[in-house]
């Protein structure tokens, strides 16, 4: 549903992406991997329109919505529950769906005793959890999560895992926790040498491919070197 075509991005001399293309199918949950500084967060920013690409296009259906975990801690409602419920999509049959917001808050460790607190009364870490709850409550077409487990304890990580496993929309997730990633994703994509490589399945399959490619690359390079020195 999301289609990235011919995307290039550099910061000065540093090439982050060089003409990359990929598409996500309906219901796809994509794990994004790559060493530090390879451009994972930059890709998210470009998809969100927070950062501009040098070339290429990002396309999606007209009705498509994208949700991400904002680092901005800005709340407008008088209570934690109201703040989370504010993002509920309009219910077609007019049924009150506040219970959905409650379930998500509780899953993330914001149990009932927090519901009536002012958002500003929460600790910084819990304010981030509230932001995460708001994104999940908003039920976007595509959910972008950059290291979401950093803000969570074991119990809420386990809850988030289950929640994402039954996520009906699309998901793109960055996490250093391979076990977590493999348990929630349907596809995996690596950023490597300014290009992307995507497989259906888990990280292991992708890493095996990359290692094999690196061996071929190294072999070719050595052969070229031999030729060059002749
Ligand atoms: N605004 C910027 N100006 C200049 N260079 C930038 C900017 N943002 C990112 N970069 C560089 O672009 C590269 C990609 O950064 P990015 O943050 O996307 O990597 P990442 O894969 O998310 O890394 P990490 O795993 O550490 O989170 C890095 O080398 C980074 O230094
Ligand atoms: Mg990053």
PDB file of C-alpha atoms and ligand atoms in Angstrom:
ATOM      1  CA  UNK A   1       0.000   0.000   0.000  1.00  0.00           C
ATOM      2  CA  UNK A   2       3.032   2.187   0.524  1.00  0.00           C
ATOM      3  CA  UNK A   3       5.255   2.457  -2.515  1.00  0.00           C
ATOM      4  CA  UNK A   4       8.730   3.944  -2.518  1.00  0.00           C
ATOM      5  CA  UNK A   5      10.268   4.474  -5.949  1.00  0.00           C
ATOM      6  CA  UNK A   6      13.752   5.601  -6.883  1.00  0.00           C
ATOM      7  CA  UNK A   7      14.412   7.236  -3.537  1.00  0.00           C
ATOM      8  CA  UNK A   8      17.749   8.959  -3.048  1.00  0.00           C
ATOM      9  CA  UNK A   9      18.977  10.942  -0.083  1.00  0.00           C
ATOM     10  CA  UNK A  10      22.336  12.375   0.877  1.00  0.00           C
ATOM     11  CA  UNK A  11      23.512  14.616   3.666  1.00  0.00           C
ATOM     12  CA  UNK A  12      26.285  16.600   2.037  1.00  0.00           C
ATOM     13  CA  UNK A  13      28.849  14.078   0.853  1.00  0.00           C
ATOM     14  CA  UNK A  14      27.249  11.233   2.746  1.00  0.00           C
ATOM     15  CA  UNK A  15      24.962   9.073   0.637  1.00  0.00           C
ATOM     16  CA  UNK A  16      22.221   7.505   2.752  1.00  0.00           C
ATOM     17  CA  UNK A  17      19.975   6.090   0.009  1.00  0.00           C
ATOM     18  CA  UNK A  18      20.860   5.616  -3.603  1.00  0.00           C
ATOM     19  CA  UNK A  19      17.852   4.955  -5.797  1.00  0.00           C
ATOM     20  CA  UNK A  20      15.968   2.574  -3.546  1.00  0.00           C
ATOM     21  CA  UNK A  21      12.546   1.131  -4.316  1.00  0.00           C
ATOM     22  CA  UNK A  22      10.213  -1.148  -2.402  1.00  0.00           C
ATOM     23  CA  UNK A  23       6.524  -1.656  -1.832  1.00  0.00           C
ATOM     24  CA  UNK A  24       4.458  -2.873   1.074  1.00  0.00           C
ATOM     25  CA  UNK A  25       1.442  -5.057   0.486  1.00  0.00           C
ATOM     26  CA  UNK A  26      -1.796  -4.970   2.438  1.00  0.00           C
ATOM     27  CA  UNK A  27      -1.380  -6.076   6.044  1.00  0.00           C
ATOM     28  CA  UNK A  28       2.372  -6.323   5.719  1.00  0.00           C
ATOM     29  CA  UNK A  29       4.430  -5.931   8.887  1.00  0.00           C
ATOM     30  CA  UNK A  30       7.936  -4.981   7.908  1.00  0.00           C
ATOM     31  CA  UNK A  31      10.983  -5.092  10.182  1.00  0.00           C
ATOM     32  CA  UNK A  32      13.665  -2.602   9.241  1.00  0.00           C
ATOM     33  CA  UNK A  33      17.264  -3.472  10.094  1.00  0.00           C
ATOM     34  CA  UNK A  34      20.676  -2.027   9.376  1.00  0.00           C
ATOM     35  CA  UNK A  35      23.749  -0.962  11.287  1.00  0.00           C
ATOM     36  CA  UNK A  36      23.812   2.276  13.239  1.00  0.00           C
ATOM     37  CA  UNK A  37      23.623   5.273  10.983  1.00  0.00           C
ATOM     38  CA  UNK A  38      22.488   3.422   7.854  1.00  0.00           C
ATOM     39  CA  UNK A  39      19.338   5.531   7.528  1.00  0.00           C
ATOM     40  CA  UNK A  40      16.487   3.682   9.235  1.00  0.00           C
ATOM     41  CA  UNK A  41      15.185   6.727  11.062  1.00  0.00           C
ATOM     42  CA  UNK A  42      15.789   8.871   7.986  1.00  0.00           C
ATOM     43  CA  UNK A  43      13.552   6.561   5.960  1.00  0.00           C
ATOM     44  CA  UNK A  44      10.793   6.996   8.548  1.00  0.00           C
ATOM     45  CA  UNK A  45      11.204  10.759   8.433  1.00  0.00           C
ATOM     46  CA  UNK A  46      10.959  10.798   4.647  1.00  0.00           C
ATOM     47  CA  UNK A  47       7.837   8.610   4.701  1.00  0.00           C
ATOM     48  CA  UNK A  48       6.342  10.982   7.298  1.00  0.00           C
ATOM     49  CA  UNK A  49       7.265  14.025   5.221  1.00  0.00           C
ATOM     50  CA  UNK A  50       9.470  15.377   8.010  1.00  0.00           C
ATOM     51  CA  UNK A  51      12.561  15.134   5.854  1.00  0.00           C
ATOM     52  CA  UNK A  52      12.798  15.790   2.134  1.00  0.00           C
ATOM     53  CA  UNK A  53      14.312  13.318  -0.304  1.00  0.00           C
ATOM     54  CA  UNK A  54      16.674  14.389  -3.081  1.00  0.00           C
ATOM     55  CA  UNK A  55      14.905  12.231  -5.660  1.00  0.00           C
ATOM     56  CA  UNK A  56      12.163   9.633  -5.878  1.00  0.00           C
ATOM     57  CA  UNK A  57       8.573   9.350  -4.799  1.00  0.00           C
ATOM     58  CA  UNK A  58       6.575   7.987  -1.881  1.00  0.00           C
ATOM     59  CA  UNK A  59       3.046   7.040  -2.862  1.00  0.00           C
ATOM     60  CA  UNK A  60       0.076   5.696  -0.954  1.00  0.00           C
ATOM     61  CA  UNK A  61      -3.692   5.461  -1.325  1.00  0.00           C
ATOM     62  CA  UNK A  62      -5.655   8.654  -0.768  1.00  0.00           C
ATOM     63  CA  UNK A  63      -7.353   7.447   2.417  1.00  0.00           C
ATOM     64  CA  UNK A  64      -4.068   6.256   3.885  1.00  0.00           C
ATOM     65  CA  UNK A  65      -3.052   7.500   7.331  1.00  0.00           C
ATOM     66  CA  UNK A  66       0.336   7.140   8.975  1.00  0.00           C
ATOM     67  CA  UNK A  67       0.875   7.034  12.725  1.00  0.00           C
ATOM     68  CA  UNK A  68       4.167   7.279  14.557  1.00  0.00           C
ATOM     69  CA  UNK A  69       5.425   7.658  18.070  1.00  0.00           C
ATOM     70  CA  UNK A  70       5.965  11.352  18.542  1.00  0.00           C
ATOM     71  CA  UNK A  71       8.724  12.472  20.895  1.00  0.00           C
ATOM     72  CA  UNK A  72       6.836  15.718  21.489  1.00  0.00           C
ATOM     73  CA  UNK A  73       5.133  15.623  24.843  1.00  0.00           C
ATOM     74  CA  UNK A  74       2.257  18.005  24.254  1.00  0.00           C
ATOM     75  CA  UNK A  75      -1.148  17.172  25.665  1.00  0.00           C
ATOM     76  CA  UNK A  76      -4.397  19.107  25.525  1.00  0.00           C
ATOM     77  CA  UNK A  77      -6.907  17.106  27.556  1.00  0.00           C
ATOM     78  CA  UNK A  78      -7.566  17.193  31.281  1.00  0.00           C
ATOM     79  CA  UNK A  79      -6.959  13.517  31.944  1.00  0.00           C
ATOM     80  CA  UNK A  80      -4.879  10.627  30.688  1.00  0.00           C
ATOM     81  CA  UNK A  81      -7.958   8.729  29.539  1.00  0.00           C
ATOM     82  CA  UNK A  82      -9.438  11.722  27.699  1.00  0.00           C
ATOM     83  CA  UNK A  83      -6.085  12.351  26.039  1.00  0.00           C
ATOM     84  CA  UNK A  84      -5.898   8.756  24.767  1.00  0.00           C
ATOM     85  CA  UNK A  85      -9.575   8.569  23.766  1.00  0.00           C
ATOM     86  CA  UNK A  86      -9.307  11.815  21.792  1.00  0.00           C
ATOM     87  CA  UNK A  87      -7.557   9.857  19.042  1.00  0.00           C
ATOM     88  CA  UNK A  88     -10.271   7.218  18.609  1.00  0.00           C
ATOM     89  CA  UNK A  89     -11.436   7.085  14.994  1.00  0.00           C
ATOM     90  CA  UNK A  90     -15.046   8.221  14.609  1.00  0.00           C
ATOM     91  CA  UNK A  91     -17.254   5.282  15.387  1.00  0.00           C
ATOM     92  CA  UNK A  92     -19.707   4.741  12.524  1.00  0.00           C
ATOM     93  CA  UNK A  93     -22.523   3.374  14.648  1.00  0.00           C
ATOM     94  CA  UNK A  94     -22.032   5.958  17.396  1.00  0.00           C
ATOM     95  CA  UNK A  95     -21.092   3.354  20.002  1.00  0.00           C
ATOM     96  CA  UNK A  96     -18.755   4.623  22.687  1.00  0.00           C
ATOM     97  CA  UNK A  97     -15.371   3.031  22.107  1.00  0.00           C
ATOM     98  CA  UNK A  98     -13.568   4.495  25.091  1.00  0.00           C
ATOM     99  CA  UNK A  99     -13.021   0.927  26.265  1.00  0.00           C
ATOM    100  CA  UNK A 100     -10.546   0.474  23.401  1.00  0.00           C
ATOM    101  CA  UNK A 101      -8.461   3.379  24.676  1.00  0.00           C
ATOM    102  CA  UNK A 102      -8.667   1.944  28.190  1.00  0.00           C
ATOM    103  CA  UNK A 103      -7.456  -1.480  27.056  1.00  0.00           C
ATOM    104  CA  UNK A 104      -4.485   0.036  25.231  1.00  0.00           C
ATOM    105  CA  UNK A 105      -3.539   2.269  28.166  1.00  0.00           C
ATOM    106  CA  UNK A 106      -3.667  -0.685  30.529  1.00  0.00           C
ATOM    107  CA  UNK A 107      -1.627  -2.831  28.173  1.00  0.00           C
ATOM    108  CA  UNK A 108       1.068  -0.172  28.255  1.00  0.00           C
ATOM    109  CA  UNK A 109       1.100  -0.087  32.047  1.00  0.00           C
ATOM    110  CA  UNK A 110      -1.123   2.966  32.437  1.00  0.00           C
ATOM    111  CA  UNK A 111      -3.593   1.187  34.668  1.00  0.00           C
ATOM    112  CA  UNK A 112      -6.868   2.610  35.982  1.00  0.00           C
ATOM    113  CA  UNK A 113      -5.328   4.642  38.765  1.00  0.00           C
ATOM    114  CA  UNK A 114      -3.625   6.757  36.089  1.00  0.00           C
ATOM    115  CA  UNK A 115      -6.752   7.415  34.005  1.00  0.00           C
ATOM    116  CA  UNK A 116      -7.896  10.512  35.856  1.00  0.00           C
ATOM    117  CA  UNK A 117      -4.458  12.083  36.302  1.00  0.00           C
ATOM    118  CA  UNK A 118      -3.504  15.073  34.203  1.00  0.00           C
ATOM    119  CA  UNK A 119      -1.091  13.975  31.454  1.00  0.00           C
ATOM    120  CA  UNK A 120       1.468  16.434  32.849  1.00  0.00           C
ATOM    121  CA  UNK A 121       1.391  14.605  36.178  1.00  0.00           C
ATOM    122  CA  UNK A 122       2.883  11.493  34.555  1.00  0.00           C
ATOM    123  CA  UNK A 123       6.616  10.869  34.593  1.00  0.00           C
ATOM    124  CA  UNK A 124       8.474  11.499  31.323  1.00  0.00           C
ATOM    125  CA  UNK A 125       8.588   7.790  30.526  1.00  0.00           C
ATOM    126  CA  UNK A 126       4.866   7.410  31.096  1.00  0.00           C
ATOM    127  CA  UNK A 127       4.154  10.467  28.965  1.00  0.00           C
ATOM    128  CA  UNK A 128       5.899   8.653  26.109  1.00  0.00           C
ATOM    129  CA  UNK A 129       3.763   5.585  26.824  1.00  0.00           C
ATOM    130  CA  UNK A 130       0.715   7.849  26.627  1.00  0.00           C
ATOM    131  CA  UNK A 131       1.920   9.045  23.221  1.00  0.00           C
ATOM    132  CA  UNK A 132       2.328   5.433  22.139  1.00  0.00           C
ATOM    133  CA  UNK A 133      -1.195   4.671  23.388  1.00  0.00           C
ATOM    134  CA  UNK A 134      -2.517   7.613  21.364  1.00  0.00           C
ATOM    135  CA  UNK A 135      -0.928   6.311  18.159  1.00  0.00           C
ATOM    136  CA  UNK A 136      -2.270   2.802  18.677  1.00  0.00           C
ATOM    137  CA  UNK A 137      -5.722   4.165  19.549  1.00  0.00           C
ATOM    138  CA  UNK A 138      -5.784   6.221  16.338  1.00  0.00           C
ATOM    139  CA  UNK A 139      -5.574   2.979  14.330  1.00  0.00           C
ATOM    140  CA  UNK A 140      -3.594   4.355  11.361  1.00  0.00           C
ATOM    141  CA  UNK A 141      -3.300   2.539   8.021  1.00  0.00           C
ATOM    142  CA  UNK A 142       0.455   2.391   8.540  1.00  0.00           C
ATOM    143  CA  UNK A 143       2.115   2.348  11.927  1.00  0.00           C
ATOM    144  CA  UNK A 144       5.760   3.436  12.136  1.00  0.00           C
ATOM    145  CA  UNK A 145       7.572   2.423  15.321  1.00  0.00           C
ATOM    146  CA  UNK A 146      11.207   3.355  15.957  1.00  0.00           C
ATOM    147  CA  UNK A 147      12.569   1.368  18.921  1.00  0.00           C
ATOM    148  CA  UNK A 148       9.251   1.250  20.824  1.00  0.00           C
ATOM    149  CA  UNK A 149      10.474  -1.224  23.439  1.00  0.00           C
ATOM    150  CA  UNK A 150      12.970   1.331  24.789  1.00  0.00           C
ATOM    151  CA  UNK A 151      10.168   2.959  26.764  1.00  0.00           C
ATOM    152  CA  UNK A 152       8.532  -0.204  28.062  1.00  0.00           C
ATOM    153  CA  UNK A 153       8.979  -2.796  30.787  1.00  0.00           C
ATOM    154  CA  UNK A 154       8.816  -6.544  30.201  1.00  0.00           C
ATOM    155  CA  UNK A 155       5.102  -6.822  30.872  1.00  0.00           C
ATOM    156  CA  UNK A 156       4.105  -4.071  28.456  1.00  0.00           C
ATOM    157  CA  UNK A 157       6.605  -5.320  25.859  1.00  0.00           C
ATOM    158  CA  UNK A 158       4.816  -8.657  25.973  1.00  0.00           C
ATOM    159  CA  UNK A 159       1.475  -6.878  25.587  1.00  0.00           C
ATOM    160  CA  UNK A 160       2.749  -4.808  22.642  1.00  0.00           C
ATOM    161  CA  UNK A 161       4.024  -7.957  20.955  1.00  0.00           C
ATOM    162  CA  UNK A 162       0.563  -9.510  21.078  1.00  0.00           C
ATOM    163  CA  UNK A 163      -1.065  -6.271  19.990  1.00  0.00           C
ATOM    164  CA  UNK A 164       1.204  -5.989  16.934  1.00  0.00           C
ATOM    165  CA  UNK A 165       0.791  -9.660  16.046  1.00  0.00           C
ATOM    166  CA  UNK A 166      -2.894  -9.009  15.582  1.00  0.00           C
ATOM    167  CA  UNK A 167      -2.434  -5.572  13.980  1.00  0.00           C
ATOM    168  CA  UNK A 168      -4.591  -5.473  10.853  1.00  0.00           C
ATOM    169  CA  UNK A 169      -2.974  -2.522   9.152  1.00  0.00           C
ATOM    170  CA  UNK A 170       0.553  -2.129   7.898  1.00  0.00           C
ATOM    171  CA  UNK A 171       3.511  -1.788  10.210  1.00  0.00           C
ATOM    172  CA  UNK A 172       7.100  -0.729   9.776  1.00  0.00           C
ATOM    173  CA  UNK A 173       9.191  -1.308  12.864  1.00  0.00           C
ATOM    174  CA  UNK A 174      12.770  -0.635  13.910  1.00  0.00           C
ATOM    175  CA  UNK A 175      14.017  -2.504  16.961  1.00  0.00           C
ATOM    176  CA  UNK A 176      17.341  -3.898  18.088  1.00  0.00           C
ATOM    177  CA  UNK A 177      15.393  -6.711  19.762  1.00  0.00           C
ATOM    178  CA  UNK A 178      15.513  -9.388  17.066  1.00  0.00           C
ATOM    179  CA  UNK A 179      13.296 -11.774  18.951  1.00  0.00           C
ATOM    180  CA  UNK A 180      10.653  -9.069  19.282  1.00  0.00           C
ATOM    181  CA  UNK A 181      10.998  -8.105  15.630  1.00  0.00           C
ATOM    182  CA  UNK A 182      10.795 -11.643  14.295  1.00  0.00           C
ATOM    183  CA  UNK A 183       7.752 -12.382  16.400  1.00  0.00           C
ATOM    184  CA  UNK A 184       5.700  -9.488  15.015  1.00  0.00           C
ATOM    185  CA  UNK A 185       6.831  -9.084  11.388  1.00  0.00           C
ATOM    186  CA  UNK A 186       5.871 -10.774   8.129  1.00  0.00           C
ATOM    187  CA  UNK A 187       8.771  -9.290   6.124  1.00  0.00           C
ATOM    188  CA  UNK A 188      12.219  -7.927   6.849  1.00  0.00           C
ATOM    189  CA  UNK A 189      14.194  -5.262   5.029  1.00  0.00           C
ATOM    190  CA  UNK A 190      17.805  -4.252   5.517  1.00  0.00           C
ATOM    191  CA  UNK A 191      19.472  -1.022   4.559  1.00  0.00           C
ATOM    192  CA  UNK A 192      22.933  -1.959   3.401  1.00  0.00           C
ATOM    193  CA  UNK A 193      25.416  -0.008   1.297  1.00  0.00           C
ATOM    194  CA  UNK A 194      22.767   2.685   0.611  1.00  0.00           C
ATOM    195  CA  UNK A 195      20.434   0.115  -0.898  1.00  0.00           C
ATOM    196  CA  UNK A 196      17.606  -1.947   0.514  1.00  0.00           C
ATOM    197  CA  UNK A 197      17.066  -5.671   0.440  1.00  0.00           C
ATOM    198  CA  UNK A 198      13.777  -7.162   1.446  1.00  0.00           C
ATOM    199  CA  UNK A 199      12.655 -10.723   2.137  1.00  0.00           C
ATOM    200  CA  UNK A 200       9.466 -12.310   3.330  1.00  0.00           C
ATOM    201  CA  UNK A 201      10.184 -13.868   6.682  1.00  0.00           C
ATOM    202  CA  UNK A 202      12.521 -13.205   9.550  1.00  0.00           C
ATOM    203  CA  UNK A 203      15.853 -11.458  10.076  1.00  0.00           C
ATOM    204  CA  UNK A 204      17.839 -14.686   9.896  1.00  0.00           C
ATOM    205  CA  UNK A 205      16.972 -15.272   6.253  1.00  0.00           C
ATOM    206  CA  UNK A 206      17.911 -11.726   5.355  1.00  0.00           C
ATOM    207  CA  UNK A 207      21.239 -11.794   7.202  1.00  0.00           C
ATOM    208  CA  UNK A 208      22.134 -15.070   5.487  1.00  0.00           C
ATOM    209  CA  UNK A 209      21.501 -13.420   2.104  1.00  0.00           C
ATOM    210  CA  UNK A 210      23.573 -10.385   2.973  1.00  0.00           C
ATOM    211  CA  UNK A 211      26.495 -12.495   4.191  1.00  0.00           C
ATOM    212  CA  UNK A 212      26.396 -14.463   0.955  1.00  0.00           C
ATOM    213  CA  UNK A 213      26.351 -11.273  -1.076  1.00  0.00           C
ATOM    214  CA  UNK A 214      29.229  -9.857   0.896  1.00  0.00           C
ATOM    215  CA  UNK A 215      31.264 -12.961   0.126  1.00  0.00           C
ATOM    216  CA  UNK A 216      30.557 -12.599  -3.581  1.00  0.00           C
ATOM    217  CA  UNK A 217      31.352  -8.905  -3.377  1.00  0.00           C
ATOM    218  CA  UNK A 218      34.636  -9.619  -1.620  1.00  0.00           C
ATOM    219  CA  UNK A 219      35.512 -12.365  -4.132  1.00  0.00           C
ATOM    220  CA  UNK A 220      34.820 -10.047  -7.057  1.00  0.00           C
ATOM    221  CA  UNK A 221      36.851  -7.292  -5.447  1.00  0.00           C
ATOM    222  CA  UNK A 222      39.818  -9.616  -4.903  1.00  0.00           C
ATOM    223  CA  UNK A 223      39.604 -10.879  -8.481  1.00  0.00           C
ATOM    224  CA  UNK A 224      39.489  -7.323  -9.773  1.00  0.00           C
ATOM    225  CA  UNK A 225      42.497  -6.469  -7.644  1.00  0.00           C
ATOM    226  CA  UNK A 226      44.447  -9.425  -9.086  1.00  0.00           C
ATOM    227  CA  UNK A 227      43.510  -8.365 -12.619  1.00  0.00           C
ATOM    228  CA  UNK A 228      44.486  -4.799 -11.815  1.00  0.00           C
ATOM    229  CA  UNK A 229      47.926  -5.808 -10.560  1.00  0.00           C
ATOM    230  CA  UNK A 230      48.722  -7.922 -13.585  1.00  0.00           C
TER     231      UNK A 230
HETATM  232  N1  LIG B   1      19.893  16.145   9.800  1.00  0.00           N
HETATM  233  C1  LIG B   1      20.996  15.484   9.471  1.00  0.00           C
HETATM  234  N2  LIG B   1      22.076  16.140   8.971  1.00  0.00           N
HETATM  235  C2  LIG B   1      23.184  15.486   8.612  1.00  0.00           C
HETATM  236  N3  LIG B   1      23.332  14.148   8.683  1.00  0.00           N
HETATM  237  C3  LIG B   1      22.311  13.442   9.164  1.00  0.00           C
HETATM  238  C4  LIG B   1      21.084  14.063   9.584  1.00  0.00           C
HETATM  239  N4  LIG B   1      20.233  13.104  10.010  1.00  0.00           N
HETATM  240  C5  LIG B   1      20.910  11.953   9.870  1.00  0.00           C
HETATM  241  N5  LIG B   1      22.138  12.149   9.369  1.00  0.00           N
HETATM  242  C6  LIG B   1      23.118  11.100   9.057  1.00  0.00           C
HETATM  243  O1  LIG B   1      22.495  10.180   8.184  1.00  0.00           O
HETATM  244  C7  LIG B   1      22.819   8.845   8.516  1.00  0.00           C
HETATM  245  C8  LIG B   1      21.564   8.068   8.781  1.00  0.00           C
HETATM  246  O2  LIG B   1      21.027   8.473  10.033  1.00  0.00           O
HETATM  247  P1  LIG B   1      19.808   7.741  10.716  1.00  0.00           P
HETATM  248  O3  LIG B   1      19.559   8.439  11.994  1.00  0.00           O
HETATM  249  O4  LIG B   1      18.697   7.659   9.750  1.00  0.00           O
HETATM  250  O5  LIG B   1      20.403   6.288  10.968  1.00  0.00           O
HETATM  251  P2  LIG B   1      19.758   5.071  11.774  1.00  0.00           P
HETATM  252  O6  LIG B   1      19.867   3.885  10.885  1.00  0.00           O
HETATM  253  O7  LIG B   1      18.434   5.447  12.289  1.00  0.00           O
HETATM  254  O8  LIG B   1      20.803   4.915  12.968  1.00  0.00           O
HETATM  255  P3  LIG B   1      20.594   4.321  14.472  1.00  0.00           P
HETATM  256  O9  LIG B   1      20.602   2.827  14.341  1.00  0.00           O
HETATM  257  O10 LIG B   1      21.789   4.816  15.214  1.00  0.00           O
HETATM  258  O11 LIG B   1      19.310   4.884  14.999  1.00  0.00           O
HETATM  259  C9  LIG B   1      23.747   8.938   9.723  1.00  0.00           C
HETATM  260  O12 LIG B   1      25.061   8.773   9.285  1.00  0.00           O
HETATM  261  C10 LIG B   1      23.523  10.305  10.282  1.00  0.00           C
HETATM  262  O13 LIG B   1      24.676  10.812  10.861  1.00  0.00           O
HETATM  263 MG1  LIG B   2      17.612   5.594  14.213  1.00  0.00          MG
END
